[in-house]
Amino acid sequence: MVEPEAQSSPDSSHTPPPPERKVFGSHLPPPTRTIGLGDKLPPARRAQSESSSDSEDEDDSKIRVEQLPDGSRASRRPPIVDCHNYSEFSIHVPAFSGHAAVSGHAVAVASAHHLRIYDLSVSGSPVSNLEYKNILGPKFKESKFTALEFRPTLRHEDRGQFLWVGTKDGHLIELDVRNGTVTGLRPAVHAHTVTHIFRHGQSMISMDDTGKVLVFTPSEGVDLDLNTQHARVVRIAEKQEFARVLGGQLWTSTRDQSGGGTAPGTSRGPYVRVYDLYTPGAIGRSLLPTEHLGAVTSGTVLASQPGQVFLAHEGGYISIWSMGDESGGPPQCLEAVKVSASDVLSLEGVNDRLWAGSRKGQISAYDVSVKPWAITNCWEAHTKLPVMRLAVDTWSMEKLNRLVVYSIGRDEQLRFWDGLLGIDWIELELLRRETEFASFRDMKVLIVSWNVDSAKPEALTGTPENLNFLSDVLTSVDSPDIIAFGMQELIDLESRKMAAKTVLLGSKNKSNDGAISQKVSTSYKKWHDRLVQSVRCAMPPEEPYTVVHAENLVGLFSCILVKNTEKIRLKHPSMTKVKRGMGGRYGNKGAIVTRFIVDDTSVCFINCHLAAGQHHVRQRNSDAQGIVEDDTLPAESSATSEAVAFINGGDGSMVLDHEIVFMNGDMNYRIDQRREATIASIKAGDLEHLVIHDQLRKEMKFNRGFRLRTFSEGPLTFVPTYKYDRRSDEFDTSEKARTPAWCDRVLWRAQVPERVTQLHYRRWEPNVSDHRPISAAFRMTVKQVNHELRARVKAEAEGRWKAVERERLSAALQHYVDQQMI
């Protein structure tokens, strides 16, 4: 029975329009659809695909995966400088109130009303502790020190000895740091807080928070005298958070819109204002970047890029600007480069590298001569805390015969670094002469990779290819020293019950030897036992093998066996898991990373499963990046023998710290061709044509930011391994009719490419899965180091570096002279 109020009225022949939907911000509400009585219902949603590799409908071209500079060859070795006599934690610079200036061994640190002077040729203890009231006397009320910079001098012995100090009350003070005496004073020359002091040529420039800039320029051939020198006044916008003299111009910026923030009516910003301080009557120019960027945090110039200015921004960008043309044209933003996922807080051009300090305490050195930029060095400078300032001590080249860079972090420490990165030059020389202090031997490695699509080992029945697969693949190379099985989808990833069981129990109840948990699933145990049994049956009884690693991650399973005769030479086996599914929270996609050290060579094995889908290349690239940049392996840096096992200054906590890396798995890269054309090429035996359109090969060849670009792969001379109908040799005949592809791959990378040689790369023909398994065999060369001989060669390399250092210092000195920083 229909209730009266539910009956339709005679004049309601049409469904009333829906109420107007509220608009939130600048975004329109999602579209709606009204379905009237008797209207046909929309089609049902497509059911979930049967395999985790089948989500091919969405194109990831709209998913922004940032291609950051390539750090796959970056050295993680801190470039410590050894010219100071101090403890690296002895100089304390308060995080929010501290200021520092450096000139050779002389260091000045100001905080509130305290000023400490250090002579690092003696020790890390202050030689002078000065108080504000003791410097200026009782006539001046106590205030705070707010800015520091050393004044230029004509006499060589006076250089870097006279310190200008700005105060909150607008005073400018000059001190001789050798004895702590006041040599100059201009009381209240600024009516407000002095925020910056710069040195440019023979001039000194001071700036306060109201936008008043004073330029002190002495007559030619005369030292600047603060007491008598007349200053020219330049007015700029007030409250500029960033300010620096670059190329003879004052560059400023602020996040405050009233002082020049984002341009109204446009998405571009922030404003950058540039002032010519040495041309009377010149008007400042207001500039905008090519796109909206975060606030400017720092700026610099680079010797290898003359005529350009680099500005660092919150949000991880560095913008590049021209300084303007000879005809007086304004500076222009050339481009903005994304270099980091976090803010770039400090920036300095050092020799031919652009150094950047991050919010996470790391300093990265970028080679900007290549596109995209490459990270040549990246080290932990201030443990997990922001690097607030980076600066070159330009006096160090004359006083110390070094190019010293100093950094100040939120950890309140002042640290010094070698701007010429001499330690890297020495390490490259050691690598070149490695044959003089190391002996070498060959080992054989067999890698087997297979996406089993949840098939059990007992399914290997019926055809000879199924029955004999494991014995055939194990005997495909004569007496391998290491056998690595990497399998994917051992469980049905579409089975929520199985996947949840693996996630909840997969990390529990591990035995001490790393064996897999029997409480997770019998699938892993069955494959583990079958693989071990197959190795025992296929190999000679006098050459037994031992499992050194067996691990699982949702559907991934890795099992590595080593000859007993080689096991005694293995050290420090370690393992980690990298989850890439659901933003790193779920292991349906990801990798198992295993490593150990053989003699003095570190070897790493990666078994991975990357994002599926014909068009999801960027997601796969992002997964690969996350895997090779993961840093959760245990660090090994205690013993001398392990110091030579890792490369690029690493400690073994990251994949790319290892001398030799093998990477296998269902990488899911597809062929960019129509299905019909692909199958036609396969039937015609024209695999070379398909390789041209293979996504992985294209990324390795054309994408300079691709993290697997430094890896190698053997020729693809076998038919694509995906996707087949089960128990058939027919490519996918389902409704989706997927295009065949080389989803299953084996890659490798070696610090010295000649030390890894591929012996075979092929596929096998068991048909119990929708993938065909593949195997790759290698001959790898491992080293054993004579540490006494190495120390002798290193001493010779350090002697050669001194001559190279003198040449590079001369070139760096000329750059700073040209820029009038000295």
mmCIF file of N, CA, C and O in Angstrom, residues 7 170 315 334 469 534 652 783 790:
data_model
loop_
_atom_site.group_PDB
_atom_site.id
_atom_site.type_symbol
_atom_site.label_atom_id
_atom_site.label_comp_id
_atom_site.label_asym_id
_atom_site.label_seq_id
_atom_site.Cartn_x
_atom_site.Cartn_y
_atom_site.Cartn_z
ATOM 1 N N GLN A 7 2.482 9.553 -2.823
ATOM 2 C CA GLN A 7 1.879 9.530 -4.135
ATOM 3 C C GLN A 7 2.299 10.753 -4.929
ATOM 4 O O GLN A 7 2.483 11.833 -4.389
ATOM 5 N N GLY A 170 70.668 49.044 15.537
ATOM 6 C CA GLY A 170 71.115 49.733 14.337
ATOM 7 C C GLY A 170 72.562 50.189 14.358
ATOM 8 O O GLY A 170 72.991 50.925 13.463
ATOM 9 N N GLY A 315 59.841 23.786 -1.011
ATOM 10 C CA GLY A 315 59.143 22.921 -1.957
ATOM 11 C C GLY A 315 60.082 22.113 -2.819
ATOM 12 O O GLY A 315 59.645 21.288 -3.623
ATOM 13 N N LEU A 334 64.902 31.637 -16.219
ATOM 14 C CA LEU A 334 65.073 30.739 -17.352
ATOM 15 C C LEU A 334 64.310 29.439 -17.172
ATOM 16 O O LEU A 334 63.675 28.938 -18.096
ATOM 17 N N PHE A 469 61.581 -28.777 -15.498
ATOM 18 C CA PHE A 469 61.987 -27.374 -15.470
ATOM 19 C C PHE A 469 63.091 -27.103 -14.459
ATOM 20 O O PHE A 469 64.152 -26.554 -14.781
ATOM 21 N N SER A 534 65.241 -29.736 -5.207
ATOM 22 C CA SER A 534 65.676 -29.745 -6.607
ATOM 23 C C SER A 534 67.167 -29.461 -6.721
ATOM 24 O O SER A 534 67.872 -30.071 -7.530
ATOM 25 N N GLY A 652 76.610 0.317 3.152
ATOM 26 C CA GLY A 652 75.830 -0.893 2.911
ATOM 27 C C GLY A 652 74.365 -0.773 3.241
ATOM 28 O O GLY A 652 73.611 -1.725 3.051
ATOM 29 N N LYS A 783 86.974 -9.506 -5.334
ATOM 30 C CA LYS A 783 88.333 -9.099 -4.980
ATOM 31 C C LYS A 783 88.637 -9.418 -3.522
ATOM 32 O O LYS A 783 87.734 -9.536 -2.690
ATOM 33 N N ARG A 790 97.313 -1.518 0.069
ATOM 34 C CA ARG A 790 96.347 -0.461 -0.219
ATOM 35 C C ARG A 790 96.719 0.837 0.486
ATOM 36 O O ARG A 790 96.603 1.935 -0.085
#
